[in-house]
mmCIF file of C-alpha atoms in Angstrom:
data_model
loop_
_atom_site.group_PDB
_atom_site.id
_atom_site.type_symbol
_atom_site.label_atom_id
_atom_site.label_comp_id
_atom_site.label_asym_id
_atom_site.label_seq_id
_atom_site.Cartn_x
_atom_site.Cartn_y
_atom_site.Cartn_z
ATOM 1 C CA MET A 213 -87.432 -80.743 -17.537
ATOM 2 C CA SER A 214 -86.404 -83.345 -20.086
ATOM 3 C CA VAL A 215 -84.398 -82.197 -23.107
ATOM 4 C CA ARG A 216 -84.637 -83.580 -26.636
ATOM 5 C CA ILE A 217 -81.582 -83.185 -28.840
ATOM 6 C CA LEU A 218 -81.529 -84.072 -32.523
ATOM 7 C CA ALA A 219 -78.194 -85.310 -33.884
ATOM 8 C CA LEU A 220 -77.393 -84.973 -37.588
ATOM 9 C CA VAL A 221 -74.331 -86.776 -38.944
ATOM 10 C CA GLY A 222 -72.647 -85.458 -42.077
ATOM 11 C CA SER A 223 -71.117 -88.783 -43.090
ATOM 12 C CA LEU A 224 -73.018 -91.575 -44.799
ATOM 13 C CA ARG A 225 -70.125 -94.042 -44.747
ATOM 14 C CA ALA A 226 -70.629 -97.359 -42.994
ATOM 15 C CA GLY A 227 -68.308 -97.312 -40.015
ATOM 16 C CA SER A 228 -68.100 -93.510 -40.006
ATOM 17 C CA HIS A 229 -66.193 -92.220 -37.011
ATOM 18 C CA ASN A 230 -68.556 -89.236 -36.844
ATOM 19 C CA ARG A 231 -71.485 -91.619 -36.677
ATOM 20 C CA GLN A 232 -69.672 -93.477 -33.897
ATOM 21 C CA LEU A 233 -69.105 -90.174 -32.098
ATOM 22 C CA ALA A 234 -72.854 -89.500 -32.348
ATOM 23 C CA GLU A 235 -73.532 -92.979 -30.965
ATOM 24 C CA ALA A 236 -71.209 -92.134 -28.070
ATOM 25 C CA ALA A 237 -73.259 -88.994 -27.415
ATOM 26 C CA VAL A 238 -76.436 -91.081 -27.296
ATOM 27 C CA LYS A 239 -74.798 -93.568 -24.916
ATOM 28 C CA HIS A 240 -73.400 -90.906 -22.580
ATOM 29 C CA ALA A 241 -76.327 -88.463 -22.599
ATOM 30 C CA PRO A 242 -77.038 -86.983 -19.180
ATOM 31 C CA GLU A 243 -80.060 -88.168 -17.243
ATOM 32 C CA GLY A 244 -83.206 -86.506 -18.549
ATOM 33 C CA VAL A 245 -81.705 -85.961 -22.004
ATOM 34 C CA GLU A 246 -82.825 -87.887 -25.057
ATOM 35 C CA ILE A 247 -80.593 -87.698 -28.114
ATOM 36 C CA GLU A 248 -82.227 -88.832 -31.328
ATOM 37 C CA LEU A 249 -79.772 -89.858 -34.018
ATOM 38 C CA PHE A 250 -81.618 -88.937 -37.213
ATOM 39 C CA GLU A 251 -81.636 -91.750 -39.740
ATOM 40 C CA GLY A 252 -82.221 -91.027 -43.398
ATOM 41 C CA LEU A 253 -80.350 -87.779 -43.963
ATOM 42 C CA GLY A 254 -78.890 -89.299 -47.125
ATOM 43 C CA SER A 255 -82.404 -89.918 -48.490
ATOM 44 C CA VAL A 256 -83.503 -86.294 -48.262
ATOM 45 C CA PRO A 257 -83.492 -84.850 -51.803
ATOM 46 C CA PHE A 258 -81.432 -81.769 -52.543
ATOM 47 C CA TYR A 259 -83.255 -78.654 -51.433
ATOM 48 C CA ASN A 260 -85.305 -77.071 -54.219
ATOM 49 C CA GLU A 261 -87.962 -74.416 -53.666
ATOM 50 C CA ASP A 262 -90.027 -75.979 -56.453
ATOM 51 C CA ILE A 263 -90.674 -79.052 -54.295
ATOM 52 C CA ASP A 264 -90.869 -77.184 -50.974
ATOM 53 C CA VAL A 265 -94.529 -76.388 -51.485
ATOM 54 C CA ALA A 266 -97.401 -77.517 -49.271
ATOM 55 C CA GLY A 267 -98.630 -80.858 -50.518
ATOM 56 C CA SER A 268 -95.492 -81.727 -52.480
ATOM 57 C CA VAL A 269 -92.706 -81.727 -49.880
ATOM 58 C CA PRO A 270 -90.925 -85.101 -50.119
ATOM 59 C CA ALA A 271 -91.684 -87.481 -47.245
ATOM 60 C CA GLU A 272 -87.983 -87.663 -46.301
ATOM 61 C CA ALA A 273 -87.850 -83.876 -45.846
ATOM 62 C CA VAL A 274 -91.090 -83.937 -43.842
ATOM 63 C CA ALA A 275 -89.587 -86.596 -41.539
ATOM 64 C CA LEU A 276 -86.479 -84.445 -41.028
ATOM 65 C CA ARG A 277 -88.548 -81.358 -40.258
ATOM 66 C CA ASP A 278 -90.804 -83.298 -37.898
ATOM 67 C CA ALA A 279 -87.815 -84.656 -35.956
ATOM 68 C CA ALA A 280 -86.270 -81.178 -35.820
ATOM 69 C CA GLY A 281 -89.549 -79.666 -34.670
ATOM 70 C CA ARG A 282 -89.565 -81.976 -31.637
ATOM 71 C CA ALA A 283 -85.987 -81.020 -30.701
ATOM 72 C CA ASP A 284 -84.972 -78.522 -28.043
ATOM 73 C CA ALA A 285 -81.391 -78.424 -29.344
ATOM 74 C CA PHE A 286 -79.146 -79.842 -32.046
ATOM 75 C CA LEU A 287 -75.816 -81.616 -32.361
ATOM 76 C CA LEU A 288 -74.264 -81.478 -35.827
ATOM 77 C CA PHE A 289 -71.455 -83.956 -36.443
ATOM 78 C CA SER A 290 -69.312 -82.809 -39.337
ATOM 79 C CA PRO A 291 -66.410 -84.585 -40.943
ATOM 80 C CA GLU A 292 -64.296 -82.548 -43.339
ATOM 81 C CA TYR A 293 -64.645 -83.133 -47.069
ATOM 82 C CA ASN A 294 -62.060 -81.229 -49.094
ATOM 83 C CA GLY A 295 -61.753 -78.653 -46.348
ATOM 84 C CA THR A 296 -65.451 -77.947 -45.962
ATOM 85 C CA ILE A 297 -68.885 -79.191 -44.901
ATOM 86 C CA PRO A 298 -70.263 -82.399 -46.460
ATOM 87 C CA ALA A 299 -73.122 -81.855 -48.913
ATOM 88 C CA VAL A 300 -75.520 -84.129 -47.019
ATOM 89 C CA LEU A 301 -75.213 -82.047 -43.850
ATOM 90 C CA LYS A 302 -75.500 -78.754 -45.735
ATOM 91 C CA ASN A 303 -78.622 -80.073 -47.472
ATOM 92 C CA GLY A 304 -80.176 -80.957 -44.112
ATOM 93 C CA ILE A 305 -79.427 -77.450 -42.864
ATOM 94 C CA ASP A 306 -81.003 -75.990 -46.007
ATOM 95 C CA TRP A 307 -84.241 -77.966 -45.531
ATOM 96 C CA LEU A 308 -84.416 -76.994 -41.856
ATOM 97 C CA SER A 309 -83.787 -73.314 -42.609
ATOM 98 C CA ARG A 310 -87.177 -72.998 -44.305
ATOM 99 C CA PRO A 311 -89.542 -71.286 -44.145
ATOM 100 C CA PHE A 312 -87.170 -68.340 -44.027
ATOM 101 C CA GLY A 313 -87.120 -66.773 -40.586
ATOM 102 C CA ALA A 314 -89.159 -69.572 -39.019
ATOM 103 C CA GLY A 315 -87.213 -72.757 -39.765
ATOM 104 C CA ALA A 316 -86.683 -75.567 -37.282
ATOM 105 C CA PHE A 317 -83.333 -74.170 -36.077
ATOM 106 C CA SER A 318 -84.801 -70.786 -35.109
ATOM 107 C CA GLY A 319 -83.343 -69.810 -31.748
ATOM 108 C CA LYS A 320 -82.481 -73.373 -30.729
ATOM 109 C CA PRO A 321 -79.078 -74.120 -29.198
ATOM 110 C CA THR A 322 -76.816 -75.894 -31.673
ATOM 111 C CA ALA A 323 -73.348 -77.345 -31.185
ATOM 112 C CA VAL A 324 -71.054 -78.516 -33.965
ATOM 113 C CA LEU A 325 -68.486 -81.223 -33.348
ATOM 114 C CA GLY A 326 -66.715 -83.987 -35.137
ATOM 115 C CA THR A 327 -63.643 -85.950 -35.989
ATOM 116 C CA ALA A 328 -61.494 -86.177 -39.088
ATOM 117 C CA PHE A 329 -58.318 -87.827 -40.288
ATOM 118 C CA GLY A 330 -56.277 -84.611 -40.366
ATOM 119 C CA GLN A 331 -54.294 -83.031 -37.571
ATOM 120 C CA TYR A 332 -56.992 -80.473 -36.726
ATOM 121 C CA GLY A 333 -59.989 -82.779 -36.515
ATOM 122 C CA GLY A 334 -62.090 -81.092 -39.200
ATOM 123 C CA VAL A 335 -62.179 -77.565 -37.758
ATOM 124 C CA TRP A 336 -62.595 -75.915 -41.172
ATOM 125 C CA ALA A 337 -65.718 -77.932 -41.913
ATOM 126 C CA GLN A 338 -67.034 -77.367 -38.405
ATOM 127 C CA ASP A 339 -66.501 -73.611 -38.737
ATOM 128 C CA GLU A 340 -68.378 -73.651 -42.070
ATOM 129 C CA THR A 341 -71.162 -75.667 -40.445
ATOM 130 C CA ARG A 342 -71.459 -73.117 -37.619
ATOM 131 C CA LYS A 343 -71.664 -70.332 -40.188
ATOM 132 C CA SER A 344 -74.355 -72.081 -42.220
ATOM 133 C CA VAL A 345 -76.524 -73.133 -39.276
ATOM 134 C CA GLY A 346 -76.193 -69.667 -37.741
ATOM 135 C CA ILE A 347 -77.498 -68.087 -40.926
ATOM 136 C CA ALA A 348 -80.301 -70.682 -40.793
ATOM 137 C CA GLY A 349 -81.375 -69.164 -37.468
ATOM 138 C CA ALA A 350 -79.821 -71.442 -34.857
ATOM 139 C CA LYS A 351 -78.413 -70.188 -31.593
ATOM 140 C CA VAL A 352 -74.910 -71.424 -32.376
ATOM 141 C CA LEU A 353 -72.928 -72.338 -29.286
ATOM 142 C CA ALA A 354 -69.668 -70.989 -30.683
ATOM 143 C CA ASP A 355 -67.617 -71.854 -27.595
ATOM 144 C CA VAL A 356 -68.980 -75.401 -27.324
ATOM 145 C CA LYS A 357 -66.599 -77.331 -29.548
ATOM 146 C CA LEU A 358 -65.060 -80.756 -29.920
ATOM 147 C CA SER A 359 -62.705 -81.508 -32.805
ATOM 148 C CA ILE A 360 -60.899 -84.828 -32.645
ATOM 149 C CA PRO A 361 -57.920 -85.235 -34.998
ATOM 150 C CA GLY A 362 -56.411 -88.443 -36.361
ATOM 151 C CA SER A 363 -59.673 -90.380 -36.438
ATOM 152 C CA ILE A 364 -58.409 -93.256 -38.549
ATOM 153 C CA ARG A 365 -55.633 -94.088 -36.106
ATOM 154 C CA ARG A 366 -57.398 -93.040 -32.911
ATOM 155 C CA PHE A 367 -60.544 -95.063 -33.576
ATOM 156 C CA ALA A 368 -58.965 -97.951 -35.497
ATOM 157 C CA GLU A 369 -59.680 -100.354 -32.665
ATOM 158 C CA THR A 370 -61.567 -98.218 -30.150
ATOM 159 C CA HIS A 371 -65.102 -96.890 -30.487
ATOM 160 C CA PRO A 372 -65.348 -93.243 -29.360
ATOM 161 C CA ALA A 373 -67.795 -94.356 -26.652
ATOM 162 C CA ASP A 374 -64.936 -96.339 -25.084
ATOM 163 C CA ASP A 375 -62.251 -93.633 -25.343
ATOM 164 C CA ALA A 376 -62.040 -92.077 -21.854
ATOM 165 C CA GLU A 377 -60.702 -88.703 -23.061
ATOM 166 C CA VAL A 378 -63.365 -88.399 -25.759
ATOM 167 C CA VAL A 379 -66.129 -89.418 -23.346
ATOM 168 C CA GLU A 380 -64.985 -86.827 -20.796
ATOM 169 C CA LYS A 381 -65.026 -84.028 -23.385
ATOM 170 C CA LEU A 382 -68.309 -85.241 -24.865
ATOM 171 C CA VAL A 383 -70.000 -85.319 -21.452
ATOM 172 C CA GLU A 384 -68.856 -81.721 -20.833
ATOM 173 C CA LEU A 385 -70.200 -80.652 -24.222
ATOM 174 C CA LEU A 386 -73.535 -82.390 -23.625
ATOM 175 C CA ALA A 387 -73.867 -80.678 -20.238
ATOM 176 C CA GLN A 388 -73.331 -77.285 -21.887
ATOM 177 C CA VAL A 389 -75.874 -77.979 -24.638
ATOM 178 C CA THR A 390 -78.383 -79.264 -22.085
ATOM 179 C CA ALA A 391 -77.963 -76.158 -19.911
ATOM 180 C CA GLU A 392 -78.497 -73.901 -22.937
ATOM 181 C CA ALA A 393 -81.580 -75.874 -23.995
ATOM 182 C CA LYS A 394 -83.078 -75.513 -20.516
ATOM 183 C CA ALA A 395 -82.237 -71.804 -20.409
ATOM 184 C CA THR A 396 -83.949 -71.126 -23.733
ATOM 185 C CA ALA A 397 -87.023 -73.300 -23.079
#
């Protein structure tokens, strides 16, 4: 069975270390696993029930929902902005949580990971992301974690895909997500 995983990155910055971590996940995905790095999260308008009506849902939100609908599991890459989840990632979660009780996350394995400048690697934001996506209906893999501290120094000259320790931990995480996706299929 092949597994499709959708990756959402909560940083829009060019050269984002979280984006690079997502690229590393794509590069080191196990055989039979396709990880789609969703492009365009920053173009999805803020969630508003007034525009979430059949026939008027913005094309960017439709594209996000379509990609999520094809996914067997999710990887959410969250940096930490002022101690919490970035707005762009929270907005993506909000769009995918609808319709209530039957959103794209419903019952699908979801892991939250990331890197940040601070000494804890963004754990506060990642915990908030787990909370939000869990309320949105995902099967949050609470014990499947990867928080990489000191991103600015650690990845100053090394892409996460070339950092042996990061790759080892990422491969373990991907194996766990893949196993959960197969178990829930």
